[in-house]
Short mmCIF file of C-alpha atoms in Angstrom, two decimals:
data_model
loop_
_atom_site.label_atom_id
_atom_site.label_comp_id
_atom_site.label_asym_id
_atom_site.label_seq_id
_atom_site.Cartn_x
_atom_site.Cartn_y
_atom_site.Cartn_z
CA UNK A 288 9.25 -40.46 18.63
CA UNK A 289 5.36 -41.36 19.48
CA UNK A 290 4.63 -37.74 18.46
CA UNK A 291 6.81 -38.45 14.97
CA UNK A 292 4.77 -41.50 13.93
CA UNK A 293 1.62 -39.80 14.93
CA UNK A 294 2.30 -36.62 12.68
CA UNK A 295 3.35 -39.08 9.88
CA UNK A 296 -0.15 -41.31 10.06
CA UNK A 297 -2.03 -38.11 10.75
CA UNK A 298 -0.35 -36.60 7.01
CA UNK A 299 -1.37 -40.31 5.46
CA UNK A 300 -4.31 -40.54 6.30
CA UNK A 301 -5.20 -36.52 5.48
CA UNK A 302 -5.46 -35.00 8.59
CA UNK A 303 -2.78 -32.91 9.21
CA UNK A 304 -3.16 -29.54 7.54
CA UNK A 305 -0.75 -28.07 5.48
CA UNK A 306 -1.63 -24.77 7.33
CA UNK A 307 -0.12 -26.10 10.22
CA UNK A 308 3.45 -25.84 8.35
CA UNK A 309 3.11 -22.64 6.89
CA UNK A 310 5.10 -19.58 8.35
CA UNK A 311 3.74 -16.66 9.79
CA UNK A 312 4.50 -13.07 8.72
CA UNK A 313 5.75 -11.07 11.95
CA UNK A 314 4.42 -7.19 11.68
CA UNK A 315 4.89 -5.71 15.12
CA UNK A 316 2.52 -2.76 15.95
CA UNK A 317 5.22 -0.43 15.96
CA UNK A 318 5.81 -0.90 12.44
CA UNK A 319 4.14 1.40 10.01
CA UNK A 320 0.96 -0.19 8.37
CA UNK A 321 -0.90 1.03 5.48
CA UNK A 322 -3.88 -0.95 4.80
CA UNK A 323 -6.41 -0.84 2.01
CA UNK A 324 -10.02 -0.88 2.59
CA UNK A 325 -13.16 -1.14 -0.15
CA UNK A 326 -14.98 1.73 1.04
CA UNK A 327 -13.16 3.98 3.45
CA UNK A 328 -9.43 4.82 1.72
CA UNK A 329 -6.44 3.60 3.99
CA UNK A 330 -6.34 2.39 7.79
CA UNK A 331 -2.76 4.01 8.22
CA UNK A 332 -1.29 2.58 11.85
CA UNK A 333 1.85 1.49 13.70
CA UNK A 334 4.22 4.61 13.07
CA UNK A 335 1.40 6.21 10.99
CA UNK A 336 -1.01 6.14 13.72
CA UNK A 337 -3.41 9.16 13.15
CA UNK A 338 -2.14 10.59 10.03
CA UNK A 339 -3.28 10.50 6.29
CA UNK A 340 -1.58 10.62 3.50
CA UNK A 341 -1.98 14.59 3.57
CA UNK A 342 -0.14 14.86 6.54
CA UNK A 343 2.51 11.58 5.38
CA UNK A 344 3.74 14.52 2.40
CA UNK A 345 3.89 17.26 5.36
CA UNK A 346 5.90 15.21 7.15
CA UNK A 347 7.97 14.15 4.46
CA UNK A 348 8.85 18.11 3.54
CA UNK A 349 8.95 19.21 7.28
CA UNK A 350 5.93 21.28 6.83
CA UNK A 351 5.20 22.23 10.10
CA UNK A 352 2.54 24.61 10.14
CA UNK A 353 0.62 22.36 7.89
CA UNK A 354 1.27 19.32 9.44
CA UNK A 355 0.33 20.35 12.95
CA UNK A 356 -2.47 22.44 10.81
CA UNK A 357 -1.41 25.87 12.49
CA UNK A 358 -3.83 27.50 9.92
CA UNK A 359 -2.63 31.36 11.08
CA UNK A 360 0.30 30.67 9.33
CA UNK A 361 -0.85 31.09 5.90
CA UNK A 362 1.73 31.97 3.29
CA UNK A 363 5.18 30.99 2.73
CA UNK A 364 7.23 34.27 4.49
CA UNK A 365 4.57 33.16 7.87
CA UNK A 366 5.98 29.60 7.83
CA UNK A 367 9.26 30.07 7.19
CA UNK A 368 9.52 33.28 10.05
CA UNK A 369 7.60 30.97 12.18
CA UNK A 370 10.13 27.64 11.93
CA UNK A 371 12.70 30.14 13.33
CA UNK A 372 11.17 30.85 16.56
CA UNK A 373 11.76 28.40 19.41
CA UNK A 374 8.63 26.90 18.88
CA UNK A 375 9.03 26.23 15.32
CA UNK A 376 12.73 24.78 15.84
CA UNK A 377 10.91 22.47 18.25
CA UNK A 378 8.77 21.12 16.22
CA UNK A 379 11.04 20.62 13.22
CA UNK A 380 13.18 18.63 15.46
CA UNK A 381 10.34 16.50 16.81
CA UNK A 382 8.99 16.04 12.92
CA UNK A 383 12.68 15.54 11.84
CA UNK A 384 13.14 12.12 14.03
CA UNK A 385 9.61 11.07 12.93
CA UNK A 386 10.58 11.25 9.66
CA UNK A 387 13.50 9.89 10.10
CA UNK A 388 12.52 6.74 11.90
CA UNK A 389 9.98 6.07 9.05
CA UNK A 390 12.47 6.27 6.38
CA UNK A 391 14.66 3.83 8.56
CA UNK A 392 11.74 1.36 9.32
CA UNK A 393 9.93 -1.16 6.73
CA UNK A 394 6.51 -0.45 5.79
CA UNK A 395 3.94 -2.54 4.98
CA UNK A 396 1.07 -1.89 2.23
CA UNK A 397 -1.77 -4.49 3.06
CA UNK A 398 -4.66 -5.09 0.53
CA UNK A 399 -6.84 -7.40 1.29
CA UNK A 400 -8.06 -9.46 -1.92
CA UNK A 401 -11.54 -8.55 -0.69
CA UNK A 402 -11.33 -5.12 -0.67
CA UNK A 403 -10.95 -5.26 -4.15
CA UNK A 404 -14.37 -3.84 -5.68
CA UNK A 405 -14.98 -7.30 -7.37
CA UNK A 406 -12.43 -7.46 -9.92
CA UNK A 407 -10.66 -10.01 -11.19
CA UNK A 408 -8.18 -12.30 -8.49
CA UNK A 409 -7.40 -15.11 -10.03
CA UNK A 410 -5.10 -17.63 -11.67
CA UNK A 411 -4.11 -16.84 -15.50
CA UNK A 412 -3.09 -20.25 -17.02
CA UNK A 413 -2.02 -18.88 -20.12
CA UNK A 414 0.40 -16.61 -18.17
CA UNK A 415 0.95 -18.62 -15.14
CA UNK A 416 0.58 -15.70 -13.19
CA UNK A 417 -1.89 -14.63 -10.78
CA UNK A 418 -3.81 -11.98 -11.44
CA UNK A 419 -5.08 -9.39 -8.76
CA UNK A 420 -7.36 -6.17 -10.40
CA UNK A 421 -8.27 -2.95 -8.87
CA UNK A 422 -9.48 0.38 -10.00
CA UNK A 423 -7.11 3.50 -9.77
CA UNK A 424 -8.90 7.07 -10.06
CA UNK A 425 -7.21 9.63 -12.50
CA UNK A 426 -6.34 11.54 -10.33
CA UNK A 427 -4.43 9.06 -7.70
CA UNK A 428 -2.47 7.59 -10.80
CA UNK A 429 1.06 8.81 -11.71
CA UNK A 430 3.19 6.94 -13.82
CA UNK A 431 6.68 6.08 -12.99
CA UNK A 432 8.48 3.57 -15.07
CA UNK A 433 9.16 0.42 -13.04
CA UNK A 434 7.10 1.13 -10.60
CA UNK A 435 3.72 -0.56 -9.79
CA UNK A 436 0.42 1.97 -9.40
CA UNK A 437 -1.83 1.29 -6.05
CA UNK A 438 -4.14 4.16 -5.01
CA UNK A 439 -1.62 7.01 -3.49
CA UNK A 440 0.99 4.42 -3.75
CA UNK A 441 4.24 3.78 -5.96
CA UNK A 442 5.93 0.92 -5.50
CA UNK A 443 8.91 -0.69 -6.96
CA UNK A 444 8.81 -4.48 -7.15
CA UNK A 445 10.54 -7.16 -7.91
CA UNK A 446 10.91 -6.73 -11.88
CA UNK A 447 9.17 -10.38 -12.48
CA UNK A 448 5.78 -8.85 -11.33
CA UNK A 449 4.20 -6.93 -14.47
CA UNK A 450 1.20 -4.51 -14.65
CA UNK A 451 -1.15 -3.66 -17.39
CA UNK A 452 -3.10 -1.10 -17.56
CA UNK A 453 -6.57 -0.31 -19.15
CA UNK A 454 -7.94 3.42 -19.14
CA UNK A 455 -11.36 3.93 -18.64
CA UNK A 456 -13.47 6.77 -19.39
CA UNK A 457 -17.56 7.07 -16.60
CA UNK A 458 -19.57 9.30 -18.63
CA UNK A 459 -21.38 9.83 -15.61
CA UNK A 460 -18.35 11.36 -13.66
CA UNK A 461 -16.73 12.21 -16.94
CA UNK A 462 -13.52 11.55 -14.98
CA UNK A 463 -11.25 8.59 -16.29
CA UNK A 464 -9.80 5.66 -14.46
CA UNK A 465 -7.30 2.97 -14.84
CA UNK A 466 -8.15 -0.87 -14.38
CA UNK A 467 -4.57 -1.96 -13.05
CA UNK A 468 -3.88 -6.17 -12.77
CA UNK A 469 -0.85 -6.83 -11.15
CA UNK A 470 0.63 -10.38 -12.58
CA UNK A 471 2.17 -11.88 -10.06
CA UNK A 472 4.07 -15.38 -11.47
CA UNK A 473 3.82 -18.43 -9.26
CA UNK A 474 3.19 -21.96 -10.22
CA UNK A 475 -0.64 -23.66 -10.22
CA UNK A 476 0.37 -25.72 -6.89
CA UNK A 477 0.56 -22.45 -5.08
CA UNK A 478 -2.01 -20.66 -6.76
CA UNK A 479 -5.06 -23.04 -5.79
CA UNK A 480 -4.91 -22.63 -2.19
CA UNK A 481 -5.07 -19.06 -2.77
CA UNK A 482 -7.78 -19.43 -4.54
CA UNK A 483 -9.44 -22.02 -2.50
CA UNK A 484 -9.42 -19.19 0.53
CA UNK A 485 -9.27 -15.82 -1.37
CA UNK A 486 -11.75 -13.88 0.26
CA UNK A 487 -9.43 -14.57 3.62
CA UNK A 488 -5.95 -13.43 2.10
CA UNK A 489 -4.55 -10.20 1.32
CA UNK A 490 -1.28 -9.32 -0.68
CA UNK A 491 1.35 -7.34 1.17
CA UNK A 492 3.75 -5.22 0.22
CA UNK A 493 7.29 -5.12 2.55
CA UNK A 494 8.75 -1.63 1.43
CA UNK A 495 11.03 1.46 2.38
CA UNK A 496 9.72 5.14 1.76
CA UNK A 497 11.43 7.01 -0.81
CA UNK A 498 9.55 10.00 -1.77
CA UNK A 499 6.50 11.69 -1.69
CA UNK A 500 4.80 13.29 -4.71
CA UNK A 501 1.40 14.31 -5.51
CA UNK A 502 -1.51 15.05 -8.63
CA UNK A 503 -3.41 18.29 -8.86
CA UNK A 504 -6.66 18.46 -11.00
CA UNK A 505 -9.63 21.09 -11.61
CA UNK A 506 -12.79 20.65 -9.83
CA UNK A 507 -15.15 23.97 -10.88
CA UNK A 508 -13.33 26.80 -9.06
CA UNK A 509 -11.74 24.30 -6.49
CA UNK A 510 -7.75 22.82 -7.38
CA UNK A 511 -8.08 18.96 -5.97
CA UNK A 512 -4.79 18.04 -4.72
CA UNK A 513 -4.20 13.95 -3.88
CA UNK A 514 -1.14 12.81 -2.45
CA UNK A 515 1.27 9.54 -3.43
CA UNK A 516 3.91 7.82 -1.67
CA UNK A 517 6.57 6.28 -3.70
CA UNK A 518 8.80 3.29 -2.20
CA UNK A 519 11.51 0.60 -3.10
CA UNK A 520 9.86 -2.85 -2.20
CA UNK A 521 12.16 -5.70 -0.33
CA UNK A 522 9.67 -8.55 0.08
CA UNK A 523 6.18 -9.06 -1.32
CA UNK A 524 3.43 -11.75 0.66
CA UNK A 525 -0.04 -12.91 -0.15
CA UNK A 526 -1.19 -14.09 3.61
CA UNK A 527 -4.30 -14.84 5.71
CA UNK A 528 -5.13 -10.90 6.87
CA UNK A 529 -6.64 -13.10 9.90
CA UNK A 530 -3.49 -15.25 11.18
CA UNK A 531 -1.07 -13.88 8.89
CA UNK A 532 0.07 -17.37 7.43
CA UNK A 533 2.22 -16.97 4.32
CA UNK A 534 0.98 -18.87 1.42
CA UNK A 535 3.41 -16.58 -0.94
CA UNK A 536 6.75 -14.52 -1.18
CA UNK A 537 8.68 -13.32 -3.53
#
């Protein structure tokens, strides 16, 4: 009861943080955990520990010889003779109930607002949506209607959340790009904390695997292949990427 009255003077008087009350998002380290940095691609860990998104399509087609990289098996007749042998049945199986326990787990797609290249992350008031910018490169950008764009990543969200897209052509590169804001609707109570402590939150994206597809483009004599992974979304969060306190679901 002490404790009671204490908590209630405490919220009176301005002292108790509304922190304190907030839940906290629970991502064990077995899970599998894509994250999004500003300079270095993806941190890919839990279930994904040590692979790339190269390896995530392999694994997704039961690709051996290319996901192990067993490079002396170099055409199509080599890999398939070589998934026959003993060896090759072995590792099918072992890739087969990776895969599998991937497609049966949630994963999580964690960008932190930071990590954003200095775009736009704020509140629209016009909208009433926040708005969260980042740049997508040509050729990491395939368009699936209903789905939301993130680099290598297609994700289907709750319908409420829009996108717009901008194309933009670098003269310098002469390579285009797409400016993508995600408009995420929330009311202005909720949206000023996250603005108040932006550059300490990240969105996240709760979301089953359902696919993997990929982009090819011309580079001089070289054919550039990047690789996507497309998912169904069950739960998006914008949380502190520090102490994973929810300030936002949908």
């Amino acid at each position: 009861m002490k404790a009671m009255v204490l908590v209630i003077m405490m919220i009176c008087a301005g002292l108790y943080s509304s922190a304190q009350e907030r839940k906290v998002l629970d991502i064990p380290d077995t899970i599998s955990v894509i994250e999004q940095t500003a300079y270095n691609g993806q941190k890919f860990k839990g279930l994904l520990e040590n692979v790339n998104m190269r390896q995530l399509y392999y694994l997704y087609k039961l690709d051996v010889c290319r996901y192990y990289d067993l490079d002396e098996y170099d055409t199509e007749l080599k890999r398939k003779a070589f998934k026959s042998t003993p060896e090759g049945q072995r590792l099918t199986k072992e890739l087969g109930a990776k895969k599998q326990k991937i497609m049966n787990s949630k994963l999580y797609y964690i960008f932190p607002f930071s990590a954003n290249w200095g775009w736009a992350k704020e509140y629209n008031l016009k909208t009433r949506t926040f708005d969260f910018s980042y740049i997508i490169d040509d050729d990491e950008f395939i368009p699936v209607q209903e789905y939301v764009n993130f680099r290598q990543l297609l994700i289907k969200c709750n319908p409420v959340i829009k996108q717009h897209r901008e194309k933009r052509y670098n003269p310098n590169t002469d390579r285009y790009s797409y400016l993508n804001t995600l408009k995420i609707p929330m009311s202005e109570k909720i949206a000023l904390p996250i603005e108040e402590n932006i550059e300490d939150l990240a969105l996240v994206v709760e979301f089953k695997m359902q696919n993997m597809k990929y982009t090819q483009r011309q580079a001089a004599i070289f054919n550039l292949t990047t690789y996507c992974l497309q998912g169904m979304s069950t739960k998006l969060y914008i949380i502190n990427k520090n102490t994973y306190e929810i300030y936002f679901s949908l």
